[in-house]
Each structure stands twice: as C-alpha cells, then as structure tokens.
mmCIF file of C-alpha atoms in Angstrom:
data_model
loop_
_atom_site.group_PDB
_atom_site.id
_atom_site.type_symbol
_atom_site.label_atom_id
_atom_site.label_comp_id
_atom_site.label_asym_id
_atom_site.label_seq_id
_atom_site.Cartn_x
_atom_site.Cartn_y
_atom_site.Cartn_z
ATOM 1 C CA UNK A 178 72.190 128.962 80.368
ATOM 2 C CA UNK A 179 68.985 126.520 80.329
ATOM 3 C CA UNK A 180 67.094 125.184 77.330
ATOM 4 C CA UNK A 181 63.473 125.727 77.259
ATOM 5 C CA UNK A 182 62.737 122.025 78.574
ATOM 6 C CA UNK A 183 65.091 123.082 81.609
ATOM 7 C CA UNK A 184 63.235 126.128 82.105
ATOM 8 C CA UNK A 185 60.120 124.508 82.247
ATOM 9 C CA UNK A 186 61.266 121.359 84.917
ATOM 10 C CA UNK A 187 62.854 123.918 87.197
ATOM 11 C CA UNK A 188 59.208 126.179 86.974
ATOM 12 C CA UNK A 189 57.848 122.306 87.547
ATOM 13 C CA UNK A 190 59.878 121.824 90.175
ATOM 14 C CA UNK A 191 59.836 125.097 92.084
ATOM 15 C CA UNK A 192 55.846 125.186 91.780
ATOM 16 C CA UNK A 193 55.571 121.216 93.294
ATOM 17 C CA UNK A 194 57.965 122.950 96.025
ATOM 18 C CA UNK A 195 56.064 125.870 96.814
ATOM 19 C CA UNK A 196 52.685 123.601 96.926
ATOM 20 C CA UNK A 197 54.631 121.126 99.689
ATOM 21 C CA UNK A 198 55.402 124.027 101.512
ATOM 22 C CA UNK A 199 52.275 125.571 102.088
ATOM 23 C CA UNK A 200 50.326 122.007 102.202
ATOM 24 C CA UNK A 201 52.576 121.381 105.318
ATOM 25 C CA UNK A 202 52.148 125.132 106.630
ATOM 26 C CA UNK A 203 47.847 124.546 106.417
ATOM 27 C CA UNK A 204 48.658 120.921 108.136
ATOM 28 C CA UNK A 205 50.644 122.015 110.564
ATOM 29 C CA UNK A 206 48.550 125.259 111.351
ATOM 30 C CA UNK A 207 44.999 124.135 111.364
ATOM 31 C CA UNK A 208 44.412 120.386 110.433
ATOM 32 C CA UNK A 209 46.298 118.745 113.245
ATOM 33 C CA UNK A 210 45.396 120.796 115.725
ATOM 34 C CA UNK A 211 42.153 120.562 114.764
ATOM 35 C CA UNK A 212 42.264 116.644 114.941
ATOM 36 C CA UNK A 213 43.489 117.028 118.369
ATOM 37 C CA UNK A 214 41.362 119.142 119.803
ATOM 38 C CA UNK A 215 38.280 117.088 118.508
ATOM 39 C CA UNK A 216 39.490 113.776 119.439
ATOM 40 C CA UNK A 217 40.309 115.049 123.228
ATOM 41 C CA UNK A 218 37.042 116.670 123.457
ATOM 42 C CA UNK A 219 35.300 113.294 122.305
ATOM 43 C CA UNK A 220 37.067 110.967 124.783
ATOM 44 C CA UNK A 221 36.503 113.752 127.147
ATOM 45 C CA UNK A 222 32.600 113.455 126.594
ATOM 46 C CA UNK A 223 33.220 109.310 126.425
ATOM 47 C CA UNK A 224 34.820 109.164 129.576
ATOM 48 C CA UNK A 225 31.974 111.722 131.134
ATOM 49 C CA UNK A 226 29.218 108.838 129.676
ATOM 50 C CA UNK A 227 31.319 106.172 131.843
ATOM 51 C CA UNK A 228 30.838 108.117 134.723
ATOM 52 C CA UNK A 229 27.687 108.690 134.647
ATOM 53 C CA UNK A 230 26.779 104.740 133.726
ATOM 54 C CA UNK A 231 28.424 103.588 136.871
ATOM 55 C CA UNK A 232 26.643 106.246 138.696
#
C-alpha cells in the first residue's frame, strides 16, 4: 500500500496539519482577543488623558 518514505511524508504531513490546526485554535481563542481587548483599553485610557488635558 505505501513504501516506508510514503509512510513517513503522510506522518509529516498529518503532524504539520494537526500543528496548523491547533496554532489557529490558540490564535483564534486567546491571542486575538487578547490584542483586542488591550488595544481598546489603551485608546480608552488615551482618549481619557485628552480629556482631561483640555480640561
């Protein structure tokens, strides 16, 4: 059915797959929103600063 070499691209291949998968998973799960929520809550405290200069 496969030769060795075959055997060991597809365990290559399916190992680089699962890897992608899961790097996109953490991304998607924690890292983005994460960079959201911290870049909101500093504009948040820049635009508070403005305020309180033209005050």
């Amino acid at each position: 059915m496969f030769t060795f070499e075959q055997y060991l691209g597809f365990l290559a291949f399916l190992t680089i797959l699962t890897i992608g998968f899961w790097l996109m998973i953490f991304l998607i799960t924690f890292v983005i929103p994460y960079w959201i929520v911290g870049s909101s809550i500093e504009r948040i405290k820049e635009i508070r600063a403005e305020r309180k200069a033209k005050d």
